[in-house]
Amino acid sequence: MNSGGRRLSKSAYKDGVKCPKRLWLRWNQPELGVVDEAMLARAEIGQKIGILARGLNPGGGEVPGDSLSERLENTARMMREGHRVLYEAAFAIDGLFAQVDILFRIGETWGFREVKSAKTVNDNHVKDAIFQYHVLNRSGLSIERVELIFVAQETPMIEGSRVQDLFVPLDVTDICRRESSELPEAVNELLAVVESGEAEKIRAGRHCEATCPYLAHCFGDLADDDLLFAPSLDKRKYQALVDRGIHRMSEVPADEELSNKAEFVRRALGSGRVPWVAPDLGRRLAAVKYPAVFLDFETASPLFPVNPGMKGGELVVFQFSAHVLSEPGGDVGHFEFVDLDSDDPHLGLVEALTPVLSGAGSVIHYSAFEKRCLTRLVGAGIPGAQELLQKFLASSVDMEDFFKDGVYHPKFRGKSSIKVVLPVMVPGLDYSDLQVKNGGMAEMSYVAARSGELVGADLAARREALLRYCERDTFAMVKLFEVLVGLV
Ligand code: SF4
């Protein structure tokens, strides 16, 4: 296998399988990658779960080392010394590199476990195990058992639980034995594409995942009316148009039938007006009743429950922010709530939100998420939640609808989320000055607070950061609303 002297890890291999350019960039221009805080937050959760799962094979030694060569040397040394359980043991052979979560002795042979921050298995997990098995097997280890470790479906709280009750193993030894022999050929095929220079030329397309760190780089050069940004464009139709050399909305023949959403974008772009404003926007905005309450919730769905009586993965609604606009162009008041302390934040949240919504003319929110939160509170049997949901349903105005088919700017690139729309419509207003910048960080903060990782001054500072983040969300809606009103 030729990888230009570099070793291919399982994550690099998976990158390459998804898109050879992604592997090419990872190796040649890694500085172009942008890893957002939400991805870092997910990686941090994964690390914590991995460490927790070590309790399944207790008493092992973590392989030390700052560099790959140190970790390889230390793995070999610790195995020679007779360690029966190793965490993060490292192996390299044939240009491939593997670091396994838990390696353990079974008599004269070995087994290993790969820990997943998930409750159900998918193809990627199995491919991971096959890759690791191949490297360990080629390195001369006799592997008797390979297990994927998942978070149990009905997880109890970590505190006071046996580690065996937190995880479930899945034996994938047979599939690893069966399919690992095909790996060298697949790796060679991939490296041939990457080394040929063809990978570098791959154009951004429907294969690009939102989590690819090179999205900004690859999408940066595309025109704002690239076909890739046409919303709800059927994959087959997209490919058929691209195969005909059509890459931009303006090149799509007028008689080509598109989805309603894509047709809307085509019409808006074709009008030449920036931003394009639907003729009925004024009528729709006039239907807003005052006082108008701009509402946003923050939530967490931790894999392991952090509150007694709740299940792992269950939605916890722990915060809201509400800006209240008294009348068109009138005063704006602000109300907020966050609870990082009680075992059930829902009770206090409903109590605090009830007076805010009771006098509302319209409740303005962004997307369908707020309805889901209120439905969750009703499902949890919180007194007063049913009345809140009814009030919400009777007065709900989804602001995202205005940006789905009422206003379009080419810089939206087919999207309508607030994170995309806000910097275009209200330049200068964003989240960059905040400590908590997105929902993922808010969720992490809640879990850290409830798990006792944040205490004292740190906890107080994070509470304040959460309040400012949620406040920014509803303030952004107020500003967007002002812009919308100014357009008609
Ligand atoms: S953005 Fe798309 S084309 Fe670029 S590296 Fe990622 S997957 Fe490949």
Coordinates of C-alpha atoms and ligand atoms in Angstrom, one line a residue:
M1 CA 0.0 0.0 0.0
N2 CA 1.4 3.4 -1.0
S3 CA 0.3 6.3 1.2
G4 CA 3.3 8.5 0.6
G5 CA 4.9 7.3 3.9
R6 CA 1.8 8.3 5.8
R7 CA -0.1 5.9 8.0
L8 CA -3.8 5.5 7.3
S9 CA -5.9 5.4 10.5
K10 CA -9.5 4.2 10.5
S11 CA -10.9 7.7 10.6
A12 CA -8.7 8.8 7.7
Y13 CA -9.8 5.7 5.8
K14 CA -13.5 6.4 6.5
D15 CA -12.9 10.0 5.3
G16 CA -11.5 8.7 2.1
V17 CA -14.4 6.3 1.5
K18 CA -16.9 9.1 2.0
C19 CA -14.9 11.4 -0.4
P20 CA -11.3 10.8 -1.6
K21 CA -10.8 14.6 -1.7
R22 CA -11.5 14.7 2.0
L23 CA -8.6 12.3 2.6
W24 CA -6.4 14.3 0.1
L25 CA -7.2 17.5 2.0
R26 CA -6.6 15.9 5.4
W27 CA -3.2 14.8 4.3
N28 CA -2.1 17.8 2.2
Q29 CA -4.0 20.9 3.4
P30 CA -5.4 20.1 6.9
E31 CA -5.3 23.8 7.8
L32 CA -8.3 24.3 5.5
G33 CA -10.5 22.2 7.7
V34 CA -12.9 23.9 10.1
V35 CA -14.1 21.9 13.1
D36 CA -17.0 23.6 14.7
E37 CA -17.7 23.6 18.4
A38 CA -20.6 21.2 18.1
M39 CA -18.2 18.6 16.6
L40 CA -15.7 19.2 19.4
A41 CA -18.5 18.8 21.9
R42 CA -19.5 15.5 20.4
A43 CA -15.9 14.3 20.4
E44 CA -15.6 15.3 24.1
I45 CA -18.7 13.3 25.0
G46 CA -17.3 10.3 23.1
Q47 CA -14.1 10.5 25.0
K48 CA -15.9 10.6 28.4
I49 CA -18.0 7.6 27.4
G50 CA -14.9 5.7 26.3
I51 CA -13.2 6.3 29.6
L52 CA -16.4 5.2 31.5
A53 CA -16.6 2.0 29.5
R54 CA -13.0 1.0 30.6
G55 CA -14.8 -0.2 33.7
L56 CA -15.9 -3.2 31.7
N57 CA -12.3 -4.3 31.8
P58 CA -11.0 -2.7 34.9
G59 CA -7.4 -2.6 36.2
G60 CA -5.8 -1.9 32.8
G61 CA -3.1 0.5 31.9
E62 CA -3.5 3.4 29.5
V63 CA -0.8 3.4 26.9
P64 CA 1.2 6.7 27.3
G65 CA 2.9 8.7 24.5
D66 CA 2.7 12.0 22.8
S67 CA 3.6 10.7 19.4
L68 CA 2.5 7.7 17.4
S69 CA 6.0 6.1 17.6
E70 CA 6.0 6.5 21.4
R71 CA 2.6 4.9 21.7
L72 CA 3.7 2.0 19.4
E73 CA 6.8 1.5 21.5
N74 CA 4.9 1.7 24.8
T75 CA 2.2 -0.7 23.6
A76 CA 4.9 -3.3 22.7
R77 CA 6.6 -2.8 26.0
M78 CA 3.5 -3.1 28.1
M79 CA 2.5 -6.3 26.2
R80 CA 6.0 -7.7 26.9
E81 CA 5.6 -6.8 30.6
G82 CA 2.5 -9.0 30.8
H83 CA -0.3 -6.3 31.0
R84 CA -3.6 -8.2 30.6
V85 CA -5.7 -5.1 29.8
L86 CA -4.5 -2.0 27.8
Y87 CA -6.4 1.1 26.9
E88 CA -5.6 2.9 23.6
A89 CA -3.1 0.2 22.5
A90 CA -1.5 1.2 19.2
F91 CA -0.4 -0.9 16.2
A92 CA 0.9 0.0 12.8
I93 CA 1.6 -2.2 9.8
D94 CA 1.4 -2.1 6.0
G95 CA 0.9 1.7 6.1
L96 CA -2.2 1.3 8.4
F97 CA -2.5 2.4 12.0
A98 CA -5.0 1.4 14.7
Q99 CA -5.5 2.4 18.3
V100 CA -8.1 0.3 20.1
D101 CA -10.2 1.4 23.0
I102 CA -9.8 -1.7 25.1
L103 CA -7.4 -4.6 24.4
F104 CA -7.6 -7.6 26.8
R105 CA -6.1 -11.0 27.2
I106 CA -8.1 -14.2 26.7
G107 CA -5.7 -16.9 27.8
E108 CA -2.9 -16.9 25.2
T109 CA -5.1 -14.9 22.7
W110 CA -6.6 -11.4 22.7
G111 CA -9.9 -9.6 22.4
F112 CA -10.6 -6.0 21.8
R113 CA -13.6 -3.6 22.3
E114 CA -14.5 -0.5 20.5
V115 CA -16.8 1.9 22.4
K116 CA -19.5 3.8 20.5
S117 CA -21.4 6.9 21.7
A118 CA -24.5 5.4 20.3
K119 CA -27.4 3.1 21.2
T120 CA -27.7 1.2 17.9
V121 CA -25.3 -0.2 15.5
N122 CA -24.7 1.1 12.0
D123 CA -22.5 0.2 9.0
N124 CA -19.7 2.6 10.0
H125 CA -19.3 1.0 13.4
V126 CA -18.8 -2.4 11.8
K127 CA -16.4 -1.0 9.2
D128 CA -14.4 0.5 12.1
A129 CA -14.1 -2.9 13.8
I130 CA -13.1 -4.6 10.6
F131 CA -10.3 -2.1 10.0
Q132 CA -9.0 -2.5 13.6
Y133 CA -9.2 -6.2 13.4
H134 CA -7.2 -6.3 10.2
V135 CA -4.4 -4.2 11.6
L136 CA -4.1 -6.2 14.9
N137 CA -4.3 -9.5 13.0
R138 CA -1.6 -8.4 10.5
S139 CA 0.5 -7.2 13.5
G140 CA 0.6 -10.9 14.7
L141 CA -2.0 -10.8 17.5
S142 CA -4.3 -13.8 17.6
I143 CA -7.7 -12.1 18.0
E144 CA -10.4 -14.3 19.5
R145 CA -13.1 -11.8 20.2
V146 CA -14.2 -8.4 18.8
E147 CA -17.0 -6.5 20.5
L148 CA -18.6 -3.2 19.7
I149 CA -19.8 -1.5 23.0
F150 CA -23.0 0.5 22.9
V151 CA -24.8 2.6 25.4
A152 CA -27.7 0.6 26.9
Q153 CA -31.2 1.5 25.6
E154 CA -32.6 2.1 29.1
T155 CA -29.6 3.7 30.8
P156 CA -29.8 4.3 34.5
M157 CA -28.0 7.4 36.0
I158 CA -24.3 6.8 36.0
E159 CA -24.0 7.6 39.7
G160 CA -24.7 4.5 41.7
S161 CA -24.9 2.2 38.7
R162 CA -22.8 -0.8 37.8
V163 CA -20.9 -0.2 34.6
Q164 CA -22.3 -3.4 33.2
D165 CA -25.8 -1.9 33.3
L166 CA -24.7 1.2 31.3
F167 CA -23.4 -0.6 28.2
V168 CA -24.3 -3.5 25.9
P169 CA -21.8 -5.5 23.8
L170 CA -22.2 -6.7 20.3
D171 CA -20.0 -9.5 19.1
V172 CA -18.7 -8.8 15.6
T173 CA -15.9 -11.3 15.5
D174 CA -17.3 -13.4 12.7
I175 CA -17.9 -10.5 10.3
C176 CA -14.4 -9.1 11.1
R177 CA -12.8 -12.5 10.2
R178 CA -14.9 -12.8 7.0
E179 CA -14.5 -9.3 5.6
S180 CA -11.1 -8.1 6.8
S181 CA -9.3 -9.9 3.9
E182 CA -11.1 -7.4 1.5
L183 CA -9.6 -4.4 3.2
P184 CA -6.2 -4.2 1.6
E185 CA -7.7 -4.1 -1.9
A186 CA -10.2 -1.4 -0.9
V187 CA -7.4 0.6 0.7
N188 CA -5.2 0.3 -2.4
E189 CA -8.0 1.4 -4.7
L190 CA -8.6 4.5 -2.4
L191 CA -4.9 5.4 -2.2
A192 CA -4.6 5.1 -6.0
V193 CA -7.3 7.8 -6.4
V194 CA -5.8 10.0 -3.7
E195 CA -2.3 9.8 -5.0
S196 CA -3.2 10.2 -8.6
G197 CA -4.2 13.8 -8.2
E198 CA -7.8 13.0 -9.3
A199 CA -9.1 13.4 -5.7
E200 CA -8.0 17.0 -5.5
K201 CA -10.3 17.8 -8.5
I202 CA -13.5 16.3 -7.1
R203 CA -16.3 18.9 -7.2
A204 CA -18.5 19.5 -4.2
G205 CA -21.8 17.5 -4.7
R206 CA -24.6 15.7 -3.1
H207 CA -22.1 13.3 -1.4
C208 CA -20.9 16.2 0.8
E209 CA -21.9 15.7 4.4
A210 CA -22.7 18.7 6.7
T211 CA -20.0 17.3 9.1
C212 CA -17.2 17.5 6.5
P213 CA -14.6 20.0 7.9
Y214 CA -13.8 21.1 4.3
L215 CA -17.3 22.3 3.5
A216 CA -16.3 26.0 3.6
H217 CA -13.3 25.4 1.4
C218 CA -15.1 23.3 -1.2
F219 CA -18.3 25.3 -1.3
G220 CA -16.5 28.7 -1.1
D221 CA -15.9 28.8 -4.9
L222 CA -19.4 27.8 -5.9
A223 CA -21.8 30.3 -7.3
D224 CA -24.7 31.3 -5.0
D225 CA -27.1 29.8 -7.6
D226 CA -25.2 26.5 -7.9
L227 CA -27.6 23.6 -8.4
L228 CA -26.3 22.1 -5.3
F229 CA -28.1 24.7 -3.3
A230 CA -31.5 24.0 -4.9
P231 CA -33.7 22.8 -2.0
S232 CA -35.6 19.5 -2.2
L233 CA -34.1 18.8 -5.6
D234 CA -34.5 15.0 -6.2
K235 CA -31.1 13.3 -6.2
R236 CA -31.7 11.7 -9.5
K237 CA -32.9 14.9 -11.1
Y238 CA -29.8 16.7 -9.7
Q239 CA -27.5 14.1 -11.2
A240 CA -29.3 14.1 -14.5
L241 CA -28.9 17.9 -14.8
V242 CA -25.3 17.8 -13.8
D243 CA -24.6 15.0 -16.3
R244 CA -26.0 17.4 -19.0
G245 CA -23.5 20.0 -17.9
I246 CA -26.0 22.1 -16.0
H247 CA -24.5 23.4 -12.7
R248 CA -26.4 26.6 -12.0
M249 CA -30.1 27.4 -11.4
S250 CA -29.9 30.0 -14.2
E251 CA -29.0 27.2 -16.7
V252 CA -31.9 25.0 -15.9
P253 CA -34.3 25.1 -18.9
A254 CA -37.6 26.9 -18.1
D255 CA -39.7 23.8 -18.9
E256 CA -37.8 21.6 -16.5
E257 CA -40.1 20.7 -13.6
L258 CA -38.6 21.3 -10.2
S259 CA -39.9 20.8 -6.6
N260 CA -41.9 23.6 -5.2
K261 CA -39.0 24.8 -3.0
A262 CA -36.5 24.7 -5.8
E263 CA -39.0 26.4 -8.1
F264 CA -39.3 29.2 -5.5
V265 CA -35.5 29.7 -5.4
R266 CA -35.3 29.7 -9.2
R267 CA -38.1 32.3 -9.4
A268 CA -36.5 34.5 -6.7
L269 CA -33.0 34.3 -8.3
G270 CA -34.5 34.9 -11.8
S271 CA -36.3 38.1 -10.6
G272 CA -33.0 39.9 -10.2
R273 CA -34.3 41.5 -7.0
V274 CA -32.0 41.1 -3.9
P275 CA -33.5 40.2 -1.6
W276 CA -36.6 38.9 -3.5
V277 CA -39.8 39.6 -1.5
A278 CA -43.0 37.7 -2.1
P279 CA -46.0 39.9 -2.9
D280 CA -48.0 38.6 0.0
L281 CA -45.3 39.2 2.7
G282 CA -47.0 42.4 3.9
R283 CA -50.3 40.5 4.3
R284 CA -48.6 37.7 6.2
L285 CA -46.8 40.1 8.5
A286 CA -50.0 42.1 9.2
A287 CA -51.5 38.9 10.6
V288 CA -49.0 39.1 13.6
K289 CA -50.8 40.1 16.7
Y290 CA -49.4 42.2 19.6
P291 CA -47.9 41.9 22.1
A292 CA -45.7 39.6 20.0
V293 CA -43.6 37.1 22.1
F294 CA -40.4 35.9 20.4
L295 CA -39.7 32.5 22.1
D296 CA -36.8 30.1 22.2
F297 CA -36.0 27.1 24.3
E298 CA -32.7 25.4 25.1
T299 CA -32.7 21.6 25.7
A300 CA -30.5 18.6 26.3
S301 CA -31.0 14.9 25.4
P302 CA -28.0 13.3 27.2
L303 CA -27.3 9.6 26.4
F304 CA -27.1 8.9 30.1
P305 CA -29.8 10.6 32.2
V306 CA -28.6 13.4 34.4
N307 CA -31.9 13.8 36.4
P308 CA -33.5 11.2 38.6
G309 CA -36.7 9.7 37.0
M310 CA -35.7 10.6 33.5
K311 CA -34.5 8.2 30.8
G312 CA -31.3 8.5 28.7
G313 CA -31.9 10.3 25.4
E314 CA -35.1 12.0 26.8
L315 CA -35.5 15.7 26.0
V316 CA -34.9 18.0 29.0
V317 CA -36.2 21.6 28.5
F318 CA -34.1 23.6 30.9
Q319 CA -34.2 27.2 29.6
F320 CA -36.2 29.8 27.7
S321 CA -35.7 33.3 26.5
A322 CA -38.6 35.5 25.4
H323 CA -38.6 39.0 24.0
V324 CA -41.9 40.8 24.0
L325 CA -42.7 43.5 21.4
S326 CA -45.6 45.5 22.8
E327 CA -46.8 46.9 19.4
P328 CA -45.4 47.6 15.9
G329 CA -42.2 49.6 16.5
G330 CA -43.0 49.7 20.3
D331 CA -41.1 48.8 23.4
V332 CA -39.3 45.4 23.7
G333 CA -39.2 43.6 27.1
H334 CA -37.1 40.5 28.0
F335 CA -37.9 37.5 30.1
E336 CA -35.6 34.6 30.8
F337 CA -35.4 31.4 32.8
V338 CA -32.7 28.7 33.3
D339 CA -32.5 25.9 35.8
L340 CA -29.3 23.9 36.2
D341 CA -30.0 23.0 39.8
S342 CA -33.3 21.1 40.2
D343 CA -33.9 17.5 39.4
D344 CA -36.8 18.5 37.2
P345 CA -36.4 21.9 35.6
H346 CA -39.8 21.6 33.8
L347 CA -41.9 22.6 36.7
G348 CA -40.2 26.0 37.2
L349 CA -40.0 26.6 33.5
V350 CA -43.7 26.2 33.0
E351 CA -44.4 28.4 36.0
A352 CA -42.1 31.1 34.7
L353 CA -43.3 30.9 31.1
T354 CA -47.1 30.9 31.8
P355 CA -47.4 34.7 32.6
V356 CA -45.2 35.6 29.6
L357 CA -47.4 33.7 27.1
S358 CA -50.7 34.4 28.7
G359 CA -51.2 37.9 27.2
A360 CA -49.4 37.1 23.9
G361 CA -51.1 38.0 20.7
S362 CA -48.7 36.0 18.6
V363 CA -45.9 33.6 19.7
I364 CA -43.1 33.9 17.2
H365 CA -40.5 31.1 17.1
Y366 CA -38.0 29.7 14.6
S367 CA -38.7 26.2 13.2
A368 CA -41.0 23.5 14.7
F369 CA -38.8 22.8 17.7
E370 CA -40.6 24.9 20.3
K371 CA -43.8 22.9 19.6
R372 CA -41.8 19.7 20.3
C373 CA -40.6 21.1 23.6
L374 CA -44.0 22.0 24.8
T375 CA -45.4 18.7 23.7
R376 CA -42.6 17.0 25.7
L377 CA -43.7 19.1 28.8
V378 CA -47.3 17.9 28.3
G379 CA -46.1 14.3 28.0
A380 CA -44.2 14.7 31.2
G381 CA -47.4 15.6 33.0
I382 CA -46.2 19.1 34.1
P383 CA -49.1 21.1 35.5
G384 CA -50.0 24.0 33.3
A385 CA -48.1 22.6 30.2
Q386 CA -51.3 21.7 28.4
E387 CA -52.6 25.3 28.6
L388 CA -49.2 26.6 27.4
L389 CA -49.3 24.2 24.4
Q390 CA -52.8 25.3 23.5
K391 CA -51.9 28.9 23.8
F392 CA -48.8 28.3 21.6
L393 CA -50.8 26.4 18.9
A394 CA -53.5 29.1 18.8
S395 CA -51.0 31.9 18.3
S396 CA -47.9 30.3 16.7
V397 CA -46.0 32.1 13.9
D398 CA -43.0 30.2 12.6
M399 CA -40.6 32.9 11.5
E400 CA -38.7 30.4 9.4
D401 CA -41.7 30.2 7.0
F402 CA -41.1 33.8 6.0
F403 CA -37.6 32.8 4.9
K404 CA -38.8 29.6 3.2
D405 CA -41.1 31.3 0.7
G406 CA -41.5 34.9 1.6
V407 CA -38.0 36.4 1.3
Y408 CA -34.9 35.1 -0.6
H409 CA -31.4 36.3 -0.8
P410 CA -28.8 34.5 -3.0
K411 CA -26.5 34.3 0.1
F412 CA -29.0 32.0 1.7
R413 CA -27.9 29.4 -0.7
G414 CA -31.1 27.5 -0.5
K415 CA -31.2 27.4 3.3
S416 CA -33.6 29.1 5.8
S417 CA -32.1 28.3 9.2
I418 CA -31.5 31.3 11.5
K419 CA -27.7 30.7 11.6
V420 CA -27.7 31.2 7.8
V421 CA -30.3 33.9 7.5
L422 CA -29.2 36.2 10.4
P423 CA -25.7 37.3 9.1
V424 CA -27.2 38.0 5.7
M425 CA -30.2 40.0 6.8
V426 CA -28.7 41.6 10.0
P427 CA -25.0 42.0 9.2
G428 CA -22.8 42.3 12.3
L429 CA -25.2 40.4 14.6
D430 CA -23.9 36.9 15.3
Y431 CA -22.8 34.6 18.1
S432 CA -19.1 35.0 17.9
D433 CA -18.7 37.2 21.0
L434 CA -20.5 34.7 23.2
Q435 CA -19.0 31.9 25.4
V436 CA -21.9 29.5 24.5
K437 CA -22.3 29.8 20.8
N438 CA -24.7 27.1 19.8
G439 CA -27.2 24.5 21.0
G440 CA -24.6 21.8 21.2
M441 CA -22.6 23.9 23.7
A442 CA -25.7 24.7 25.6
E443 CA -26.5 21.0 26.0
M444 CA -22.9 20.2 27.1
S445 CA -23.1 23.0 29.6
Y446 CA -26.4 21.6 31.1
V447 CA -24.9 18.0 31.3
A448 CA -21.7 19.3 32.9
A449 CA -23.7 21.3 35.5
R450 CA -26.0 18.4 36.3
S451 CA -23.1 15.9 36.5
G452 CA -21.2 18.1 39.1
E453 CA -18.4 18.9 36.7
L454 CA -19.2 22.6 37.0
V455 CA -19.4 24.1 40.5
G456 CA -19.0 27.4 42.3
A457 CA -17.8 30.3 40.2
D458 CA -17.5 28.2 37.0
L459 CA -21.1 27.1 37.3
A460 CA -22.3 30.7 37.9
A461 CA -20.3 31.9 34.9
R462 CA -21.7 29.2 32.6
R463 CA -25.3 30.0 33.8
E464 CA -24.7 33.6 32.7
A465 CA -23.2 32.4 29.4
L466 CA -26.3 30.3 28.8
L467 CA -28.6 33.2 29.5
R468 CA -26.8 35.4 27.1
Y469 CA -26.8 32.8 24.4
C470 CA -30.6 32.1 24.5
E471 CA -31.2 35.9 24.8
R472 CA -29.2 36.4 21.6
D473 CA -31.5 33.9 19.8
T474 CA -34.7 35.8 20.6
F475 CA -33.0 39.2 20.1
A476 CA -32.0 38.0 16.6
M477 CA -35.6 37.1 15.9
V478 CA -36.7 40.6 16.9
K479 CA -34.1 42.1 14.6
L480 CA -35.0 39.8 11.8
F481 CA -38.7 40.8 12.3
E482 CA -37.8 44.5 12.0
V483 CA -36.0 43.8 8.8
L484 CA -38.9 41.9 7.4
V485 CA -41.3 44.7 8.3
G486 CA -38.9 47.1 6.6
L487 CA -39.1 45.2 3.3
V488 CA -42.8 45.7 2.7
Ligands
SF4_1 S1 -16.8 19.3 1.1 FE1 -17.5 17.6 -0.3 S2 -16.0 17.6 -1.9 FE2 -15.1 18.8 -0.3 S3 -13.9 17.3 0.9 FE3 -15.9 17.4 1.9 S4 -17.1 15.7 0.9 FE4 -15.3 16.1 -0.4

